[in-house]
Coordinates of C-alpha atoms in Angstrom, one line a residue:
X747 CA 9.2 -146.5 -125.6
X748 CA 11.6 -147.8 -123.2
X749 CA 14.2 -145.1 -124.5
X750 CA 17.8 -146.8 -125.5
X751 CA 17.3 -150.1 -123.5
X752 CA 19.1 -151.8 -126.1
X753 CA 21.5 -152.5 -128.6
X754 CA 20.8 -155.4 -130.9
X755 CA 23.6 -157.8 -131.7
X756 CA 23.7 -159.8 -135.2
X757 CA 23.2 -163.7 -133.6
X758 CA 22.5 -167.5 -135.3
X759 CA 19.2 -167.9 -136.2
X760 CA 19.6 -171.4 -134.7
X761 CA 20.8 -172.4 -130.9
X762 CA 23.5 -174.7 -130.6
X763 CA 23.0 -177.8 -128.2
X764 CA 23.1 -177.2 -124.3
X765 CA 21.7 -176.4 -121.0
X766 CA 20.9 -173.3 -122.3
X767 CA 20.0 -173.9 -126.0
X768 CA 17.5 -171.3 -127.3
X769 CA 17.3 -168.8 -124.6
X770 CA 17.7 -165.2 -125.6
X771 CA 20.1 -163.5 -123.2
X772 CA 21.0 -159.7 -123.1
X773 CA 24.3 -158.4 -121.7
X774 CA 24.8 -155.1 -119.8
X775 CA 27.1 -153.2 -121.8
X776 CA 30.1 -153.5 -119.3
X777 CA 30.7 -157.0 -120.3
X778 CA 32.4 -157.4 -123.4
X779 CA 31.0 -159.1 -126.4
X780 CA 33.9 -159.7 -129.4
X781 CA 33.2 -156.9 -132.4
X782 CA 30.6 -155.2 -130.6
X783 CA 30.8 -151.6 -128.7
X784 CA 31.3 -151.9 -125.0
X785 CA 30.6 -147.9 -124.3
X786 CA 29.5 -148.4 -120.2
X787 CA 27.1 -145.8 -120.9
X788 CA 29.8 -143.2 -121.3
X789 CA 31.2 -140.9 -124.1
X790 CA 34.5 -141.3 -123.0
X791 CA 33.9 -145.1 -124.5
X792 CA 32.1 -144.0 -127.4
X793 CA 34.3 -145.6 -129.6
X794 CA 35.3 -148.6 -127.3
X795 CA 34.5 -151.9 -129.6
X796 CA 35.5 -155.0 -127.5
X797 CA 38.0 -157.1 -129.3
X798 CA 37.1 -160.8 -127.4
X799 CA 34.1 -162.4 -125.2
X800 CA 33.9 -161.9 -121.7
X801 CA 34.3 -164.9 -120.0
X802 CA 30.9 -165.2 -119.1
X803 CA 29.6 -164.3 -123.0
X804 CA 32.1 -167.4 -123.9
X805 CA 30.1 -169.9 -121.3
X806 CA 26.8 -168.7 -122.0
X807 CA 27.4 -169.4 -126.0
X808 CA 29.1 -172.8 -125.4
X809 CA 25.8 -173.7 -123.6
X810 CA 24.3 -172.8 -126.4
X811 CA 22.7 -169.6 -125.1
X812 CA 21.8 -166.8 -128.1
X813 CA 23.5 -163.5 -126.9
X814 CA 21.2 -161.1 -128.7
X815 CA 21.9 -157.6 -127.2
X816 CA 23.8 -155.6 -125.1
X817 CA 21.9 -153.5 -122.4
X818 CA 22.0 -150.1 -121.5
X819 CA 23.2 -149.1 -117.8
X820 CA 24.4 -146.1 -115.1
X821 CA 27.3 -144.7 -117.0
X822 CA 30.2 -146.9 -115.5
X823 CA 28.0 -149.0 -113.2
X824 CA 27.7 -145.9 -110.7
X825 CA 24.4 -144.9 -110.1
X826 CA 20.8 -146.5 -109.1
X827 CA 18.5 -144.9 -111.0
X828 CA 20.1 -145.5 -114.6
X829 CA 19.2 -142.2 -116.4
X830 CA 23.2 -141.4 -116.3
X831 CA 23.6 -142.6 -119.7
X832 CA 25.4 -141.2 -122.4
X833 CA 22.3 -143.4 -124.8
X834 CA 19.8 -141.6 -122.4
X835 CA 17.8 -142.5 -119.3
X836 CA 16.3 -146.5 -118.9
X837 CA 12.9 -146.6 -118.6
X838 CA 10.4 -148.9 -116.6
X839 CA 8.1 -151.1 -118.4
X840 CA 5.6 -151.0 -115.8
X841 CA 5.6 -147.2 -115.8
X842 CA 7.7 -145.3 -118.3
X843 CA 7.8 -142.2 -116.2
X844 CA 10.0 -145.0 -113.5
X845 CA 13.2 -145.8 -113.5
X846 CA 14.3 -149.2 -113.9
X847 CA 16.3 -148.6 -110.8
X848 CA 20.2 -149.4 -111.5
X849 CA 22.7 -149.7 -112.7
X850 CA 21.8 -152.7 -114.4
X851 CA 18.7 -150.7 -115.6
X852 CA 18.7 -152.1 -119.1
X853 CA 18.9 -155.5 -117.8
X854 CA 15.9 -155.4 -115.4
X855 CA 14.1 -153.5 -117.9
X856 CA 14.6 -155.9 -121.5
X857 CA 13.8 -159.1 -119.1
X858 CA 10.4 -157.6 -118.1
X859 CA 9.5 -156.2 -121.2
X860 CA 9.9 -159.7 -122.8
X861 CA 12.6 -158.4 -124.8
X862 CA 15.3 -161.3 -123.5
X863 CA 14.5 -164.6 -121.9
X864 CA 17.6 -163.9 -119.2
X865 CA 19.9 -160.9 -118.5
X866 CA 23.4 -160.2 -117.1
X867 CA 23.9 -157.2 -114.9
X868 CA 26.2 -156.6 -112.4
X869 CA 26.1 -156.0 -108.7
X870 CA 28.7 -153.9 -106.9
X871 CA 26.2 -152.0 -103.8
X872 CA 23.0 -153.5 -105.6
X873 CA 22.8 -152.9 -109.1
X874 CA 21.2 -156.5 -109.9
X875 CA 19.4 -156.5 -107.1
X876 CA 17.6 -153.1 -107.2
X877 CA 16.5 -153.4 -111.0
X878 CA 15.3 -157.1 -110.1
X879 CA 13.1 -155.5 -107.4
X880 CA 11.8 -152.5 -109.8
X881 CA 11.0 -154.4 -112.5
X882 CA 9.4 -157.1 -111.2
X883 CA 11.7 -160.2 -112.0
X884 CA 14.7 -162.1 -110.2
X885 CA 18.0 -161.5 -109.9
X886 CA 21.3 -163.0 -107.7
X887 CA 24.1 -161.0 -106.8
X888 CA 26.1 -164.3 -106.2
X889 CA 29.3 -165.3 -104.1
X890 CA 31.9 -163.1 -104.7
X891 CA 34.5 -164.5 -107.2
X892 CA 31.6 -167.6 -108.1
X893 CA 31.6 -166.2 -111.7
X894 CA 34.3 -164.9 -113.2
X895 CA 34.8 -161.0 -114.1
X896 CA 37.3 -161.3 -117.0
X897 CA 36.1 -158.7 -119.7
X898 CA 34.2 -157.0 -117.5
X899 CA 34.8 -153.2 -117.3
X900 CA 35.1 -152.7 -113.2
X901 CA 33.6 -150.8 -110.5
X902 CA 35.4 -152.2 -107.5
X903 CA 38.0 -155.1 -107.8
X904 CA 36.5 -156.2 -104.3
X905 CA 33.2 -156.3 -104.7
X906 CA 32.1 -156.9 -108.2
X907 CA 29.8 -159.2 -109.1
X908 CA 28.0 -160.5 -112.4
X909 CA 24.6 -161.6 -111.9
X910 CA 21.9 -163.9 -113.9
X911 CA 18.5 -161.8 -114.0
X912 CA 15.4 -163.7 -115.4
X913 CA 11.3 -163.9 -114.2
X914 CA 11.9 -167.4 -112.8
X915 CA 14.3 -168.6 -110.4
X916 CA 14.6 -171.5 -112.0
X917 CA 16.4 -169.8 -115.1
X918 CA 19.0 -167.7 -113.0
X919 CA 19.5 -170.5 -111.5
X920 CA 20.2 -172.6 -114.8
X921 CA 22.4 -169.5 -116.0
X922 CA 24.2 -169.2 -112.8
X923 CA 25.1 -173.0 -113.1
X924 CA 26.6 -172.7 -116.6
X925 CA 28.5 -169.5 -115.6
X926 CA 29.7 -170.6 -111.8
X927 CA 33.6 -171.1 -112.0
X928 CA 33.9 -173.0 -108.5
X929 CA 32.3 -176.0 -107.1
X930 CA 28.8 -174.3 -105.3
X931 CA 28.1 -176.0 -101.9
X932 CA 24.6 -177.5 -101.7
X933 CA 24.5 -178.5 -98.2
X934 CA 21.5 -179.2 -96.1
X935 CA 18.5 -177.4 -97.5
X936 CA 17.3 -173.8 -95.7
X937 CA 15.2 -174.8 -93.0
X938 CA 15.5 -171.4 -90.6
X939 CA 14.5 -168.2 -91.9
X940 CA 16.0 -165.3 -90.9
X941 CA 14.2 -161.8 -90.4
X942 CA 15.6 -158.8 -88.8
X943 CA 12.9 -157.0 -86.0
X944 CA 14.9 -153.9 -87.7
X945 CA 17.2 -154.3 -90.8
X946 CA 18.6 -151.0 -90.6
X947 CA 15.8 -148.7 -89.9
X948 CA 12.1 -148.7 -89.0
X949 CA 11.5 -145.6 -92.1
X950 CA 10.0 -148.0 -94.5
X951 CA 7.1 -147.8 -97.1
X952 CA 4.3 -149.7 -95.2
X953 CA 3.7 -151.4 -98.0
X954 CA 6.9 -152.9 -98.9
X955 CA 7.1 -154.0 -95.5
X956 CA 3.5 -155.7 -95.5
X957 CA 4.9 -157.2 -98.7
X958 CA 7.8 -158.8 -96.9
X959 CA 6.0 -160.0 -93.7
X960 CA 3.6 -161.8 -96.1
X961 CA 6.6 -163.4 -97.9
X962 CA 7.5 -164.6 -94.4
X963 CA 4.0 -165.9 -93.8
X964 CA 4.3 -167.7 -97.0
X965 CA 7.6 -169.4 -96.0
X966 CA 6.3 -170.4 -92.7
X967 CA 3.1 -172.2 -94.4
X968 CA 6.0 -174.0 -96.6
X969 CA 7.5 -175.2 -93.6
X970 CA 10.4 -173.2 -92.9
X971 CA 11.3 -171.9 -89.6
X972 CA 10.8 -168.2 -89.1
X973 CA 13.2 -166.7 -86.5
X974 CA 13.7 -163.3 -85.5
X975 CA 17.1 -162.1 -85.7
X976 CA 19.1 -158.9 -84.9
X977 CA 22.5 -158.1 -87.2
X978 CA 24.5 -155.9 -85.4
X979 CA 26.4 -153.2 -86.6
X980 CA 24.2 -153.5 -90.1
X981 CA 23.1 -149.8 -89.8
X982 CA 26.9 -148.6 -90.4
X983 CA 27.5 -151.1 -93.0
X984 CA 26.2 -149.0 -96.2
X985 CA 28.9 -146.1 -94.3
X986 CA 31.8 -148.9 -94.7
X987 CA 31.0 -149.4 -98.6
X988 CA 30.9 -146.0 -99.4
X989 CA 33.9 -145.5 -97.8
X990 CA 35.9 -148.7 -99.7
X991 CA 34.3 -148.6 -102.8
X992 CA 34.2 -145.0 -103.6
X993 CA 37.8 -144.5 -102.9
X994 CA 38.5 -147.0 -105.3
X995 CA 36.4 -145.8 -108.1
X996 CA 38.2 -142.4 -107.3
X997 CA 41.5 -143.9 -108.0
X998 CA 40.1 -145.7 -110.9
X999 CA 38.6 -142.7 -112.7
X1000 CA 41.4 -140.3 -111.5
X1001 CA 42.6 -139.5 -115.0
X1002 CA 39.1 -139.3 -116.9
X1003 CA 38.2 -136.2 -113.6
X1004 CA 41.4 -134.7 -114.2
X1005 CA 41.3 -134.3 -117.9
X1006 CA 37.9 -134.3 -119.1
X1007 CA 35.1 -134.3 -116.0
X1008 CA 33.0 -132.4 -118.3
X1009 CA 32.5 -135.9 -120.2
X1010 CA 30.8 -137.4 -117.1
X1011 CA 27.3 -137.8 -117.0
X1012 CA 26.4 -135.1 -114.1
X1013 CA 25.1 -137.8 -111.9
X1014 CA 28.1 -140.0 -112.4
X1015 CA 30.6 -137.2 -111.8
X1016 CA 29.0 -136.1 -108.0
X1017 CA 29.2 -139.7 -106.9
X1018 CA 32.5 -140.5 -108.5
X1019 CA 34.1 -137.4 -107.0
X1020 CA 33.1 -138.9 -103.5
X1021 CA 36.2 -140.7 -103.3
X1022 CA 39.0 -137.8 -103.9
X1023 CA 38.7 -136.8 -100.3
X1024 CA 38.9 -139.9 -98.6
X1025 CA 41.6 -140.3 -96.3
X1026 CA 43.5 -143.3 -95.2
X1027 CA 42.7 -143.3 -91.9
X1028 CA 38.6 -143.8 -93.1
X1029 CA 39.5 -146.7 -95.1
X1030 CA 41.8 -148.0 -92.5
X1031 CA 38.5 -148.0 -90.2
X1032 CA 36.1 -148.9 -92.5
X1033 CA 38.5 -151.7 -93.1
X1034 CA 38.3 -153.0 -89.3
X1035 CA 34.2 -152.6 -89.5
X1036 CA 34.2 -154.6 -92.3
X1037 CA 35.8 -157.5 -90.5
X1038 CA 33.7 -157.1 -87.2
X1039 CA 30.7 -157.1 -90.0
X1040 CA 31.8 -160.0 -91.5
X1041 CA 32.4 -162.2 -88.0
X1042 CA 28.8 -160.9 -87.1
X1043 CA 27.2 -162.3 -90.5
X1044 CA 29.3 -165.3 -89.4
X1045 CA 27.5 -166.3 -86.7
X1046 CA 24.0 -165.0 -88.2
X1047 CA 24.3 -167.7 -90.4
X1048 CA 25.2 -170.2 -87.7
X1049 CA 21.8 -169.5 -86.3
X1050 CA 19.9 -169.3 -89.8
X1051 CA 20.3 -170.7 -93.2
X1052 CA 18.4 -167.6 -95.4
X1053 CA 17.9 -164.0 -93.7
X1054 CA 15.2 -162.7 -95.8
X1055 CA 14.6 -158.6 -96.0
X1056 CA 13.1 -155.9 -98.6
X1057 CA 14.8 -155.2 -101.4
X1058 CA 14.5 -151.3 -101.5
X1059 CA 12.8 -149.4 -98.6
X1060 CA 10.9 -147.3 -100.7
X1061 CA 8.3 -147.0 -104.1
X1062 CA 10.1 -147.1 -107.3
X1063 CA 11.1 -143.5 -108.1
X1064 CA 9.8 -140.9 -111.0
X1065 CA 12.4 -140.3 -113.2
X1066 CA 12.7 -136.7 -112.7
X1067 CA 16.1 -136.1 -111.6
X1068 CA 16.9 -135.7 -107.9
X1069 CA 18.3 -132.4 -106.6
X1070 CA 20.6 -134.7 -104.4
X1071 CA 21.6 -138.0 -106.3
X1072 CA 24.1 -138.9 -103.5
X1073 CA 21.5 -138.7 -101.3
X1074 CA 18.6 -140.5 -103.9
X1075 CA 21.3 -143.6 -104.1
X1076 CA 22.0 -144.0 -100.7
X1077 CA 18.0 -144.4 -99.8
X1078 CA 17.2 -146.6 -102.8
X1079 CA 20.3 -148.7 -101.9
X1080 CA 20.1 -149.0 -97.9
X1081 CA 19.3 -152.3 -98.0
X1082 CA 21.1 -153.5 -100.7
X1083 CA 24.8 -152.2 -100.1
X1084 CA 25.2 -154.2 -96.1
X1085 CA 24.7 -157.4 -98.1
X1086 CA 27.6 -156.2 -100.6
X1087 CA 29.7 -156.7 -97.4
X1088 CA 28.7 -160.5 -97.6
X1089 CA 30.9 -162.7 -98.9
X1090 CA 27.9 -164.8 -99.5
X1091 CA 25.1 -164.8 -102.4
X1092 CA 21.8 -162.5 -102.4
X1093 CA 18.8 -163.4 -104.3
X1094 CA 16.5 -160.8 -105.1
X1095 CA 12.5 -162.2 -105.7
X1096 CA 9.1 -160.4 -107.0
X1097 CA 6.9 -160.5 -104.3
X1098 CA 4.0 -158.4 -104.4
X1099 CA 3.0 -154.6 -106.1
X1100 CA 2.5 -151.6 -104.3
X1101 CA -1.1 -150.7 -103.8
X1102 CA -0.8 -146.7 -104.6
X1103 CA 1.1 -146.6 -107.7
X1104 CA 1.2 -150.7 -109.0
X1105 CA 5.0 -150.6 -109.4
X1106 CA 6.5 -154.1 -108.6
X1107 CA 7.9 -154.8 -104.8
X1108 CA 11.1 -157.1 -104.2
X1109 CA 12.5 -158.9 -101.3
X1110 CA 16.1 -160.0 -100.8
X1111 CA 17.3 -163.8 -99.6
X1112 CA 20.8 -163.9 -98.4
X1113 CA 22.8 -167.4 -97.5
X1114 CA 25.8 -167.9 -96.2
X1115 CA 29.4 -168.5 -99.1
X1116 CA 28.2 -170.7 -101.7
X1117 CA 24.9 -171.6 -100.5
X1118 CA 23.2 -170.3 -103.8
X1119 CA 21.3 -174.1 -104.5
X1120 CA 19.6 -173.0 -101.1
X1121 CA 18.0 -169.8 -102.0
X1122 CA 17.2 -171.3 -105.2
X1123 CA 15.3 -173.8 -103.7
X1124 CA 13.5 -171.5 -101.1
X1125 CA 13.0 -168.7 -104.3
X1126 CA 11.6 -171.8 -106.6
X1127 CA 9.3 -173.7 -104.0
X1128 CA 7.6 -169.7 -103.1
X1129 CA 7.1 -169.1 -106.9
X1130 CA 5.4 -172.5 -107.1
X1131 CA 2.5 -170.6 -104.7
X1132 CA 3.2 -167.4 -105.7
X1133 CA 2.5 -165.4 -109.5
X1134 CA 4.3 -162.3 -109.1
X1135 CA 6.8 -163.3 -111.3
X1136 CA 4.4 -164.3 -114.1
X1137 CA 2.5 -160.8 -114.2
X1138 CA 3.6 -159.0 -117.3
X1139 CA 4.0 -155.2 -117.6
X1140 CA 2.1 -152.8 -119.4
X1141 CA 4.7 -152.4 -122.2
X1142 CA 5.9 -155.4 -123.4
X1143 CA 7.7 -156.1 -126.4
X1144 CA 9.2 -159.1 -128.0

């Protein structure tokens, strides 16, 4: 069994008209759905029932979309591994002793065991992207603010983002156009690819990196440009999130670790905890970093249109729990958290399997501010060659 993925909600038998009419979409269960428990994965929300519809719950229904389930997650959206759940650890469909990776973990997991046609997850350092890339489906972490947080419970005010997860990137991109809140610009189409000679560091699975360098192959045979590229100051960027975000989950959580820590998830109470001892003068630097970061990524994209890199640099984990989960997190999410600097949209695609254990492999496209119609034409023109995304798992249900 996939252990506690999900939580079933009472919908209409029939769709209503719309872009989206028919198509079964599951909600992580930090985005409100009216009459329905909105836990997080905590106890401390045990008895939380959400009295309206997110925003996005409201769009999705008006296009006609069947909400059918809210999906388990990391207890607060903190952690990438999603067994920090007060309903229990996520499981992978392609190998129940995996995690779904986090901690959208319920989302990844019910769109590749057939259980929904589409998913929403959120992404604060990764947590669309990572369980896209685990489970073997898509996933966008879009442009900040592009879809609206109202009724969302919140990791990070500054970087929070909901993202559309489905097997084709055709259908997060047909979610993503019924949920956007702002004009998206579609510009020229992506014509130079990006890839880093080092995104971060050379310690990388060889396969995941053969995986990506034939993903590159692939684009070149479609006609894009490949160029090499170098990002400077990317390998302090995942230092600079840690530094803003968990001081701000730390300030968030402030009353729930003085009162009652005992109620945290262990997993969820060493990461939140990071924050307490963060001073001002580290956010005041990681503050200037993030602005040199942000003028580098400027000009990156004045040079390319897509910079494409893996999506984790490692196998999906077992599900046995890590003696250092700090340490577990920031290796699953290395390349995932310097995009959550990015103002910009991410697109997380399957693109291969690894040849030891069969788990799936992802790769990350990144365009500049509301460039998301150009990595949905790039992710859409390499699924036409490609069938990762049409491999189902071992379990699947629905």
């Amino acid at each position: 069994m996939l252990n506690s993925v999900v939580t079933w909600i009472d919908a209409p038998e029939t769709a209503t008209d719309g872009p989206l009419s028919g198509m079964r979409v599951g909600v992580k269960d930090n985005i409100d759905v009216a009459g329905v428990a909105s836990t997080c994965g905590s106890r401390f929300f045990a008895d939380r029932i959400a009295r309206t519809d997110a925003d996005v719950v409201r769009l999705l229904r008006a296009a006609g979309a069947i909400v059918t389930s809210k999906l388990n997650m990391a207890e607060f959206a903190v952690g990438v591994t999603s067994q920090n759940s007060a309903a229990g650890g996520v499981r992978n469909p392609w190998d129940l002793e995996r995690v779904p990776a986090g901690s959208s973990g319920g989302s990844g997991a019910a769109v590749a065991a057939g259980l929904v046609d589409a998913s929403l997850g959120t992404d604060t350092g990764g947590s669309v992207r990572l369980p896209a890339s685990a489970c073997g489906v898509a996933g966008l972490r879009p442009t900040w603010g592009a879809i609206s947080n109202g009724g969302v419970f919140p990791v990070s005010a500054r970087f929070d983002t909901v993202g559309p997860m489905a097997r084709r990137v055709a259908d997060v991109a047909r979610v993503f156009d019924v949920l956007t809140t702002r004009r998206v610009t579609s510009g020229a189409a992506a014509r130079r690819v990006g890839v880093p000679r080092t995104f971060i560091t050379d310690d990388i699975d060889p396969a995941i990196a053969a995986a990506v360098e034939t993903v590159a192959g692939a684009m070149a045979r479609l006609g894009y440009e490949i160029v090499p590229i170098d990002i400077p100051g990317v390998e302090d960027a995942q230092d600079v999130v840690y530094t803003l975000l968990y001081s701000e989950v730390a300030q968030l959580h402030r009353d729930r670790l003085a009162r009652s820590p005992s109620l945290f998830q262990k997993a969820t109470f060493e990461r939140v905890s990071l924050g307490l001892d963060i001073s001002e003068s580290q956010r005041a630097a990681a503050e200037s970093s993030l602005l040199r970061y942000r003028r580098t990524l400027a000009r990156t994209f004045g040079e390319v249109d897509v910079v494409l890199t893996p999506t984790m640099p490692i196998d999906v984990p077992p599900v046995e729990e890590s003696d250092d989960v700090v340490a577990q997190s920031r290796r699953m999410g290395q390349f995932s958290y310097p995009w959550s600097l990015h103002e910009g949209p991410t697109l997380a695609i399957p693109v291969g399997f690894h040849p030891e254990s069969g788990m799936p492999i992802g790769a990350q496209l990144t365009a500049a501010a509301d460039r998301e119609a150009q990595l949905f034409e790039l992710g859409q023109r390499y699924q036409q060659i490609t069938n990762w995304h049409n491999v189902i798992p071992p379990i699947m249900m629905g």
